[in-house]
PDB file of C-alpha atoms and ligand atoms in Angstrom:
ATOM      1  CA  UNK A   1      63.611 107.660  79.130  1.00  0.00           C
ATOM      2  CA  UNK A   2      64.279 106.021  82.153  1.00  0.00           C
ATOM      3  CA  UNK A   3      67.769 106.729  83.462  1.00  0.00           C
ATOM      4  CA  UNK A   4      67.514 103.649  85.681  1.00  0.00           C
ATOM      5  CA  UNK A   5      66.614 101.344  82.606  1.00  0.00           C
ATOM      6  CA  UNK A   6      69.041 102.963  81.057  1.00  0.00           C
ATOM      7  CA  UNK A   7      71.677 101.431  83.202  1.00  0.00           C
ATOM      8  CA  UNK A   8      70.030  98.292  84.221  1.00  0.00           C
ATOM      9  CA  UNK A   9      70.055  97.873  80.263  1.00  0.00           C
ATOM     10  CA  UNK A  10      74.129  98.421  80.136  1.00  0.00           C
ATOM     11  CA  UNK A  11      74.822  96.905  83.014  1.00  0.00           C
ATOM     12  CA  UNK A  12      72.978  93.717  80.801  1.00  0.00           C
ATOM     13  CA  UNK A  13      76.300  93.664  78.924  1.00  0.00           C
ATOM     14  CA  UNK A  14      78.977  92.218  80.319  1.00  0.00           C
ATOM     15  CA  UNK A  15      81.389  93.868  77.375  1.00  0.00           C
ATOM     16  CA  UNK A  16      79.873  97.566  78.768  1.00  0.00           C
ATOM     17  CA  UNK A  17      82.671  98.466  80.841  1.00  0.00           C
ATOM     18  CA  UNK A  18      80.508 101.247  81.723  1.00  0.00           C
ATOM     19  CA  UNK A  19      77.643  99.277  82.505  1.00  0.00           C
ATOM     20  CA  UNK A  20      79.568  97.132  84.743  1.00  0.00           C
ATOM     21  CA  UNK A  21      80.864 100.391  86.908  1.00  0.00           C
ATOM     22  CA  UNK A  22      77.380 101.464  86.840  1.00  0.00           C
ATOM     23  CA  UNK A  23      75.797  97.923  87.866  1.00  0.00           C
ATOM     24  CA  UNK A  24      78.183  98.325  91.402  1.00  0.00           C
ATOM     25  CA  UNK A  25      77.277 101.303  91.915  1.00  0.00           C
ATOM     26  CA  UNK A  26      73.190 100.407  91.983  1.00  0.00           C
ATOM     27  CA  UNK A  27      73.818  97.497  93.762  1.00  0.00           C
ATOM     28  CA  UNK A  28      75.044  99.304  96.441  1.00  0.00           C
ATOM     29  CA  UNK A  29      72.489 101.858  96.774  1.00  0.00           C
ATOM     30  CA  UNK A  30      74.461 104.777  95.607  1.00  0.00           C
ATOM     31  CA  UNK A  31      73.963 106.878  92.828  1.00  0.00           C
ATOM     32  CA  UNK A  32      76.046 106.733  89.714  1.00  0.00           C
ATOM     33  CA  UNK A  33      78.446 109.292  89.568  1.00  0.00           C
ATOM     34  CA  UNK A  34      77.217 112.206  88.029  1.00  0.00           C
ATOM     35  CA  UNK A  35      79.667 112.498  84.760  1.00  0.00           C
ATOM     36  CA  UNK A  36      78.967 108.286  83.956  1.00  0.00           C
ATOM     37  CA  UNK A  37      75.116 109.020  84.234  1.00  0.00           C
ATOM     38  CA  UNK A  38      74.859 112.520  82.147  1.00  0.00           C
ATOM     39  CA  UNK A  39      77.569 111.550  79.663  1.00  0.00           C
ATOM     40  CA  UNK A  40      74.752 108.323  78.723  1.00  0.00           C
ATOM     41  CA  UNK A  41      71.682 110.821  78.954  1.00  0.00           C
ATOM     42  CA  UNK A  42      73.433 113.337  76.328  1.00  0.00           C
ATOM     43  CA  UNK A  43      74.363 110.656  73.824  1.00  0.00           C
ATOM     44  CA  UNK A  44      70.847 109.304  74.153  1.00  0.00           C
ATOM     45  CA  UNK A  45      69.029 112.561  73.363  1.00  0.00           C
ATOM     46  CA  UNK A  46      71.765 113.184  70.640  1.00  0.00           C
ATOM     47  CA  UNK A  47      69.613 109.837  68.680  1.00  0.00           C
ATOM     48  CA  UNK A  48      67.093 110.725  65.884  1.00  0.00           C
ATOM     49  CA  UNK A  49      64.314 109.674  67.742  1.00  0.00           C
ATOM     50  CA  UNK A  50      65.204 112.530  70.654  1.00  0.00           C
ATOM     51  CA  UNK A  51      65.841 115.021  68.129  1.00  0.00           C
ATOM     52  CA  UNK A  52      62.946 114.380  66.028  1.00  0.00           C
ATOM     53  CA  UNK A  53      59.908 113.719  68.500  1.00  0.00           C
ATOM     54  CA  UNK A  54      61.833 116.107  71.987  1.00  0.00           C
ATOM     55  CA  UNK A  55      62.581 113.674  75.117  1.00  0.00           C
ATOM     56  CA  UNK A  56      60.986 113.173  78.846  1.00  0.00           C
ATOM     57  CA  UNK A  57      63.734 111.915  81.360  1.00  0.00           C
ATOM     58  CA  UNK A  58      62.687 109.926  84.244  1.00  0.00           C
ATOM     59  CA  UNK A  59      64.775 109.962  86.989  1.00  0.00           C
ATOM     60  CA  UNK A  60      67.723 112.903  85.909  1.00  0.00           C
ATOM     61  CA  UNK A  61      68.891 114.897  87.356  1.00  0.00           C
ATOM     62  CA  UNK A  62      68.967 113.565  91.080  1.00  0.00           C
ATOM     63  CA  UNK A  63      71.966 116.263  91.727  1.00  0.00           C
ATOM     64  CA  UNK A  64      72.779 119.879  90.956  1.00  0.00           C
ATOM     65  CA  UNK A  65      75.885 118.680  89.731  1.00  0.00           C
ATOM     66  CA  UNK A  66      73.879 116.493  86.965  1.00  0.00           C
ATOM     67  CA  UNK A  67      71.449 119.994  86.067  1.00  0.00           C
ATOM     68  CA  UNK A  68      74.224 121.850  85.793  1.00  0.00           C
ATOM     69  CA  UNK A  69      76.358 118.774  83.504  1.00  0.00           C
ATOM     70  CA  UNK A  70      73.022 118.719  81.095  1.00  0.00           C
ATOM     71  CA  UNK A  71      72.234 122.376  80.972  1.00  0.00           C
ATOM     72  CA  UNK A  72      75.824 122.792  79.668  1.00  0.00           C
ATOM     73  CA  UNK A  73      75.426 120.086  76.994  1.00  0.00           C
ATOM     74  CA  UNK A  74      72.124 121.621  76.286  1.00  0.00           C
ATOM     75  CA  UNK A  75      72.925 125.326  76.106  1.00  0.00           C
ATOM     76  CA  UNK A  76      76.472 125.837  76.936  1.00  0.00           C
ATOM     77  CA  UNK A  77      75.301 127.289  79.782  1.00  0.00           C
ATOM     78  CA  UNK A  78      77.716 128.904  82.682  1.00  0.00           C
ATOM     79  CA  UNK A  79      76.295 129.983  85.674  1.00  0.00           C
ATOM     80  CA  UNK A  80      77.677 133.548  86.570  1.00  0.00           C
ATOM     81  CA  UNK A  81      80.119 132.783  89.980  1.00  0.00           C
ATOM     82  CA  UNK A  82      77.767 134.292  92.602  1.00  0.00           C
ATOM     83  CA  UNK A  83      81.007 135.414  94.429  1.00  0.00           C
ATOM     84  CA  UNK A  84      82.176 138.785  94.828  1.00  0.00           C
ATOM     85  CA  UNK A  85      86.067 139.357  93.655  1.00  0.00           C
ATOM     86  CA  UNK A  86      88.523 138.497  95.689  1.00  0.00           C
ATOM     87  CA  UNK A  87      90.685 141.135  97.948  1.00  0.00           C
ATOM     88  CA  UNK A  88      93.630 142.496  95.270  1.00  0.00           C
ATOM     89  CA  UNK A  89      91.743 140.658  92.542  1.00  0.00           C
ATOM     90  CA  UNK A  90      93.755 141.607  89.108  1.00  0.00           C
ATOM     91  CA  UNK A  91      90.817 142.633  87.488  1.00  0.00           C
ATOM     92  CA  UNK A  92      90.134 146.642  87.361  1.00  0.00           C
ATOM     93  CA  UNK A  93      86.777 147.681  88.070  1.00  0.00           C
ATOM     94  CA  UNK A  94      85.286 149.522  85.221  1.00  0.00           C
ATOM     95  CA  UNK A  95      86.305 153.357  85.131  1.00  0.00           C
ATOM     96  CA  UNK A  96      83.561 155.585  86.765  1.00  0.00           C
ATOM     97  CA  UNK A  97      82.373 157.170  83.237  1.00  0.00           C
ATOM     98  CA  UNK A  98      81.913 153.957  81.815  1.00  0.00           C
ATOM     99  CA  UNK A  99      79.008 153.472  79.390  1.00  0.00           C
ATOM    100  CA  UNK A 100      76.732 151.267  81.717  1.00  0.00           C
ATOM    101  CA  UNK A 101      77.102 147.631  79.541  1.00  0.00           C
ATOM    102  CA  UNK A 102      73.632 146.098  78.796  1.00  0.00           C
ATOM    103  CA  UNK A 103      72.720 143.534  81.466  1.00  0.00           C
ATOM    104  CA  UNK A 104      73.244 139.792  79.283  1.00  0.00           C
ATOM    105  CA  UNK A 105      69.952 138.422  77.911  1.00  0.00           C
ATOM    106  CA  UNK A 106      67.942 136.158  80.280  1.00  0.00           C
ATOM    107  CA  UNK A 107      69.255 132.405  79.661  1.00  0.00           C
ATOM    108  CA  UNK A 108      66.078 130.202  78.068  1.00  0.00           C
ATOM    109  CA  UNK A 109      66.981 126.893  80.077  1.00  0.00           C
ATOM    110  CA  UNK A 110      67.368 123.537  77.570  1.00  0.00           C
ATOM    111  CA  UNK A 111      64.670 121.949  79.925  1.00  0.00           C
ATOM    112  CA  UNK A 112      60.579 123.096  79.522  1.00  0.00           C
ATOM    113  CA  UNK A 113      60.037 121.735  83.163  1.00  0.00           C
ATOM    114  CA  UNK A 114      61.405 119.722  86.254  1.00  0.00           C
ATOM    115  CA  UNK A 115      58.801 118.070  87.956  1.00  0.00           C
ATOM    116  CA  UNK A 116      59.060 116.353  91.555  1.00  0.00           C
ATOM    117  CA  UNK A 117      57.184 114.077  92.637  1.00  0.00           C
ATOM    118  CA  UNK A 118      57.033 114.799  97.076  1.00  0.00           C
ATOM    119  CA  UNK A 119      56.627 111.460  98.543  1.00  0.00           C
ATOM    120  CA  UNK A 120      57.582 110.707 102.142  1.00  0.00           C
ATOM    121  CA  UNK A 121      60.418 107.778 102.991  1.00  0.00           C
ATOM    122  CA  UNK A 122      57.578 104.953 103.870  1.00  0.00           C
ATOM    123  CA  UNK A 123      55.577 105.320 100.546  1.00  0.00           C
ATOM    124  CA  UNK A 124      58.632 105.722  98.586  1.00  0.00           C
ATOM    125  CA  UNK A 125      59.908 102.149 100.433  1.00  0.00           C
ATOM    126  CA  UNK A 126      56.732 100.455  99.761  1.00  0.00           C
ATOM    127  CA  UNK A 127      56.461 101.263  96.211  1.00  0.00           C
ATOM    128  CA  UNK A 128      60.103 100.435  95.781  1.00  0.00           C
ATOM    129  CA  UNK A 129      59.940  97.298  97.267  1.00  0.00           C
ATOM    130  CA  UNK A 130      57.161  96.176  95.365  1.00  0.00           C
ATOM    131  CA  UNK A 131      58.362  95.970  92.521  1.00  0.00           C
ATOM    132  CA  UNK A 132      59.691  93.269  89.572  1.00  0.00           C
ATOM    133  CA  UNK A 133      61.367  92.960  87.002  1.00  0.00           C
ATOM    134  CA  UNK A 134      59.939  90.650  83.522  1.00  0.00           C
ATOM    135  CA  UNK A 135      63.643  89.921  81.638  1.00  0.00           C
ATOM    136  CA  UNK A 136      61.902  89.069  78.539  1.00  0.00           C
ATOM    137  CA  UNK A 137      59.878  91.760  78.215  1.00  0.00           C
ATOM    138  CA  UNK A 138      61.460  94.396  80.370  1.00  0.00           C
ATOM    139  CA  UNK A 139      58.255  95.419  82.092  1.00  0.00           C
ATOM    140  CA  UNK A 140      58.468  96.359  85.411  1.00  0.00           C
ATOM    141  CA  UNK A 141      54.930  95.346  87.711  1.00  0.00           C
ATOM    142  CA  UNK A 142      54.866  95.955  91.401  1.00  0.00           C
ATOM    143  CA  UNK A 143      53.059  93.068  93.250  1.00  0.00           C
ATOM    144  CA  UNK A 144      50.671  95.584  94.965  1.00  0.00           C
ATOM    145  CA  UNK A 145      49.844  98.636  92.982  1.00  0.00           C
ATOM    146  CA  UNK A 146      50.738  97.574  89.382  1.00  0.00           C
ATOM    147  CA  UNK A 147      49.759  93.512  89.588  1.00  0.00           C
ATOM    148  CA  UNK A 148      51.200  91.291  86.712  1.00  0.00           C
ATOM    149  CA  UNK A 149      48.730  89.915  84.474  1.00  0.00           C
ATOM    150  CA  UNK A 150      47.698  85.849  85.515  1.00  0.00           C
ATOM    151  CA  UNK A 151      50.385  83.867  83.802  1.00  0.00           C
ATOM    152  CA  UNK A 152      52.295  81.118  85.286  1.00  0.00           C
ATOM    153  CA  UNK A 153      55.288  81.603  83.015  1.00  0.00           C
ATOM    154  CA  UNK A 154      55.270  85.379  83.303  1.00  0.00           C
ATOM    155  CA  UNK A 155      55.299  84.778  87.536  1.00  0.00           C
ATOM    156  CA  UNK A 156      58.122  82.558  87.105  1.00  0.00           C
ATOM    157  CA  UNK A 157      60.184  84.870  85.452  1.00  0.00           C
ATOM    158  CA  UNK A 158      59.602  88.015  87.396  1.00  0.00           C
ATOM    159  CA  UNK A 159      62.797  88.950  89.509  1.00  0.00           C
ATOM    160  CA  UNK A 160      63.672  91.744  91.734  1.00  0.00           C
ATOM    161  CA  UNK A 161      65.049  94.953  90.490  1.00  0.00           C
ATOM    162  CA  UNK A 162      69.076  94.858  90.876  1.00  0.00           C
ATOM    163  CA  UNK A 163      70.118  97.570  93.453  1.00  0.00           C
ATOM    164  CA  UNK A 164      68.509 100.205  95.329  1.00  0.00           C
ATOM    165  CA  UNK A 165      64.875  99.593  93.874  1.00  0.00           C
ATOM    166  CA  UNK A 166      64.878  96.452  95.363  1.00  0.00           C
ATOM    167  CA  UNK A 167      66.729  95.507  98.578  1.00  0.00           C
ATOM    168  CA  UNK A 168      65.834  97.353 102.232  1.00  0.00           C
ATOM    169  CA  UNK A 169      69.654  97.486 102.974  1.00  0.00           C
ATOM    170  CA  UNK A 170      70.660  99.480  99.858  1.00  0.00           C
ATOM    171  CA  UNK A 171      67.321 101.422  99.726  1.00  0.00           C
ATOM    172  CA  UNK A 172      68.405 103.423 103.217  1.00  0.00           C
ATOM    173  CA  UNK A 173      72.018 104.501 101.780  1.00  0.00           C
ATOM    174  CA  UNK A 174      69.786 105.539  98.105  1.00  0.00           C
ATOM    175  CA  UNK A 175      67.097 107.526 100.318  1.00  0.00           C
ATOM    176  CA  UNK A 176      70.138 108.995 101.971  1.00  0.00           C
ATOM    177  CA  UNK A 177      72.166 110.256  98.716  1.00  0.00           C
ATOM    178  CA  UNK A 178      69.214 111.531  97.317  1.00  0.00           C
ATOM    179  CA  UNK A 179      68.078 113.482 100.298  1.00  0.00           C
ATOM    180  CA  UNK A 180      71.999 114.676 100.904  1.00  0.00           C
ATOM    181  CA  UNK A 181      71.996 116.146  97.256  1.00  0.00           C
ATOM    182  CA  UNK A 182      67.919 117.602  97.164  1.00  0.00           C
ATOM    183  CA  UNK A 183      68.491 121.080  98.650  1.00  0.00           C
ATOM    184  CA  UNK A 184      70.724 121.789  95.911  1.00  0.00           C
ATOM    185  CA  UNK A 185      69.213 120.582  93.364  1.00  0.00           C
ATOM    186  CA  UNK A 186      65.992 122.076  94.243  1.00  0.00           C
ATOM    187  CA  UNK A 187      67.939 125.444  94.581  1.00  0.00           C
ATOM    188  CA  UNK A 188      69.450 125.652  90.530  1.00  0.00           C
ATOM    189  CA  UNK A 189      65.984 124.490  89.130  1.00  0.00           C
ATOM    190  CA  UNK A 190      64.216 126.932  90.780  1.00  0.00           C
ATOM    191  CA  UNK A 191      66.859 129.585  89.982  1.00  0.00           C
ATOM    192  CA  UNK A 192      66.451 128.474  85.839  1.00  0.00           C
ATOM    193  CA  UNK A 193      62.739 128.749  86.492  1.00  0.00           C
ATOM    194  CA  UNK A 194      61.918 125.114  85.468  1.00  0.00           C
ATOM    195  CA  UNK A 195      60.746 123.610  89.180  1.00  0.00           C
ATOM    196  CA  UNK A 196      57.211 122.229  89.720  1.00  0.00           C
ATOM    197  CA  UNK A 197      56.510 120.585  92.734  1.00  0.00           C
ATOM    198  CA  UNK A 198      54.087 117.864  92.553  1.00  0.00           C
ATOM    199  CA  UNK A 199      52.565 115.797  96.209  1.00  0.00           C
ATOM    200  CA  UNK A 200      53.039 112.080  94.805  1.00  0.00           C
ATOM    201  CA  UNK A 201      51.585 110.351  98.283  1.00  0.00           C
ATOM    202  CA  UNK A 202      48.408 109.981  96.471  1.00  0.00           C
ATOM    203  CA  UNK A 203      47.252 107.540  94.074  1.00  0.00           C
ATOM    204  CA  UNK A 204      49.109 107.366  90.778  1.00  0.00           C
ATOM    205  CA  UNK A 205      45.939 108.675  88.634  1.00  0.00           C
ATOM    206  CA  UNK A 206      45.624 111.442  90.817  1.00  0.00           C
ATOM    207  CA  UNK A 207      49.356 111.861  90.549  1.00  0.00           C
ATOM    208  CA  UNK A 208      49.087 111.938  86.501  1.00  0.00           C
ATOM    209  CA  UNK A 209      46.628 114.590  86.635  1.00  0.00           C
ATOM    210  CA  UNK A 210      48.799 116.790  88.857  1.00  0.00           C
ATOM    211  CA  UNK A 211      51.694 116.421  86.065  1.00  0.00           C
ATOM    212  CA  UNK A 212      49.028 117.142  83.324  1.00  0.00           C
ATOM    213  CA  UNK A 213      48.018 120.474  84.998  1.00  0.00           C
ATOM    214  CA  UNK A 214      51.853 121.392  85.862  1.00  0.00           C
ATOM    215  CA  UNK A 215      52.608 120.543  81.806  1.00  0.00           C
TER     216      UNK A 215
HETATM  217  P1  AMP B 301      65.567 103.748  89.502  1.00  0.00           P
HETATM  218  O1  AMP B 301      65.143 102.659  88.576  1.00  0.00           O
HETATM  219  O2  AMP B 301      65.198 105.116  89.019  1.00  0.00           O
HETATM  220  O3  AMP B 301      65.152 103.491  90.915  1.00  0.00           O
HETATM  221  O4  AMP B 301      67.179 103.748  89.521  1.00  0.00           O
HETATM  222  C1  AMP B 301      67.884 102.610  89.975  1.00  0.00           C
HETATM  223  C2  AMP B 301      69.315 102.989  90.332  1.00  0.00           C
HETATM  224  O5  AMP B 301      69.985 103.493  89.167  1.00  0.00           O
HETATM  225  C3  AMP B 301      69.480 104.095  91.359  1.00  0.00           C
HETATM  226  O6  AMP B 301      69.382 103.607  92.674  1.00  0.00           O
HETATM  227  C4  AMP B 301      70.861 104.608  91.056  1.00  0.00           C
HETATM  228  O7  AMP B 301      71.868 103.732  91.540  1.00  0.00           O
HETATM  229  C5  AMP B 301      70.881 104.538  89.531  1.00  0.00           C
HETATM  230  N1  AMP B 301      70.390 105.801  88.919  1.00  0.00           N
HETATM  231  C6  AMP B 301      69.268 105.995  88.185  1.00  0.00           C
HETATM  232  N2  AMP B 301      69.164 107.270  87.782  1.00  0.00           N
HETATM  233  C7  AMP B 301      70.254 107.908  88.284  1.00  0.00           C
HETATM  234  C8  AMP B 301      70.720 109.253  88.249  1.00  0.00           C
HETATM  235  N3  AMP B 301      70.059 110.227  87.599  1.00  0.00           N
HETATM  236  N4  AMP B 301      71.881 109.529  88.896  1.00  0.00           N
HETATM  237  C9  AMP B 301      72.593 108.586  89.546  1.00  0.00           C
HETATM  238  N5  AMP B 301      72.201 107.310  89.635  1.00  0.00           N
HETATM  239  C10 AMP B 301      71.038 106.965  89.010  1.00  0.00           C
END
């Protein structure tokens, strides 16, 4: 599931008031806020299909804030506050012969495995440039790597991807937010255990057979 086809797809419909909030936000080159994008992701994996056959997101989460939205909705997970109590905090300490209390069982994350693709700011531009968009089909070719097949009708209809994907102005600000929110993000996967890292300046074959091993 592609979280941007996801809201290229509800941005379609010019009824989908959240679509259309969505649709500004990607033509600007800024990420959807976080609560618009994982509220659609949860009530997509909630669908038979999800909950029958399991789910692979593409795209989600780009921010901590988004991990930490889905683990919640997958789990009900908290994450302990990693601060210390505050000076005259009202809580007592435990009494010194206290029963030491079991430490809590370790939390089993709702994700298997967070992959990232590394790719450095000139590839990613390239292959985001590249690429376009068949309406009737919703197959997206790039014009270098992933040719569409010879068809005059099909190369008539191709269009550019709305948004960040497409336009050099709003794919600086999209590079931006993403690299703004990485460090964090990087940080709670790691801490759940789920982060594989995953050098994606290579061809896309040799790409695929990096995810295979990390699966
Ligand atoms: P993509 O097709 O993955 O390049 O996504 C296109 C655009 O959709 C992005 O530039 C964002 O504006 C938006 N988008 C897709 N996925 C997310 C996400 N997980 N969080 C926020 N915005 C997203």
């Amino acid at each position: 599931l592609s979280t941007g086809d996801m809201l290229r797809a509800a941005g379609e419909d010019a009824d989908n008031e959240l679509g259309q909030t969505a649709k500004g936000h990607m033509e600007a080159g800024e990420l959807v806020p976080d609560e618009l994008i994982t509220g659609l992701v949860v009530e997509r994996l909630a669908k038979p299909d999800c909950r029958e056959q399991g789910w692979l997101l593409d795209g989600f989460p780009r921010t901590a804030a988004q991990a930490e939205l889905l683990e919640n909705a997958l789990t009900g997970y908290e994450p302990a506050s990693k601060e210390a109590p505050k000076k005259g905090s009202k809580i007592a300490p435990p009494p010194e012969d206290a029963e030491p209390t079991e430490p809590p069982p370790p939390h089993i994350p709702g994700l298997d495995l967070v992959l990232r693709l590394d790719v450095d700011d000139e590839t990613a531009r390239k292959r985001a440039l590249g690429r376009r968009l068949d309406p009737d089909t919703g197959i997206v070719y790039h014009l270098e790597l992933e040719p569409p097949p010879e068809d005059e009708g099909l190369n008539e209809r191709l269009v550019p991807l709305t948004g960040a994907a497409n336009q050099e102005a709003q794919l600086q600000p999209a590079l931006a937010a993403y690299a703004d929110g990485e460090a964090a993000l990087s940080e709670w996967l790691s801490d759940l255990g789920i982060l594989q890292q995953v050098s994606a300046d290579v061809a896309a074959d040799e790409v695929h057979a990096a995810d295979r091993k990390s699966v």
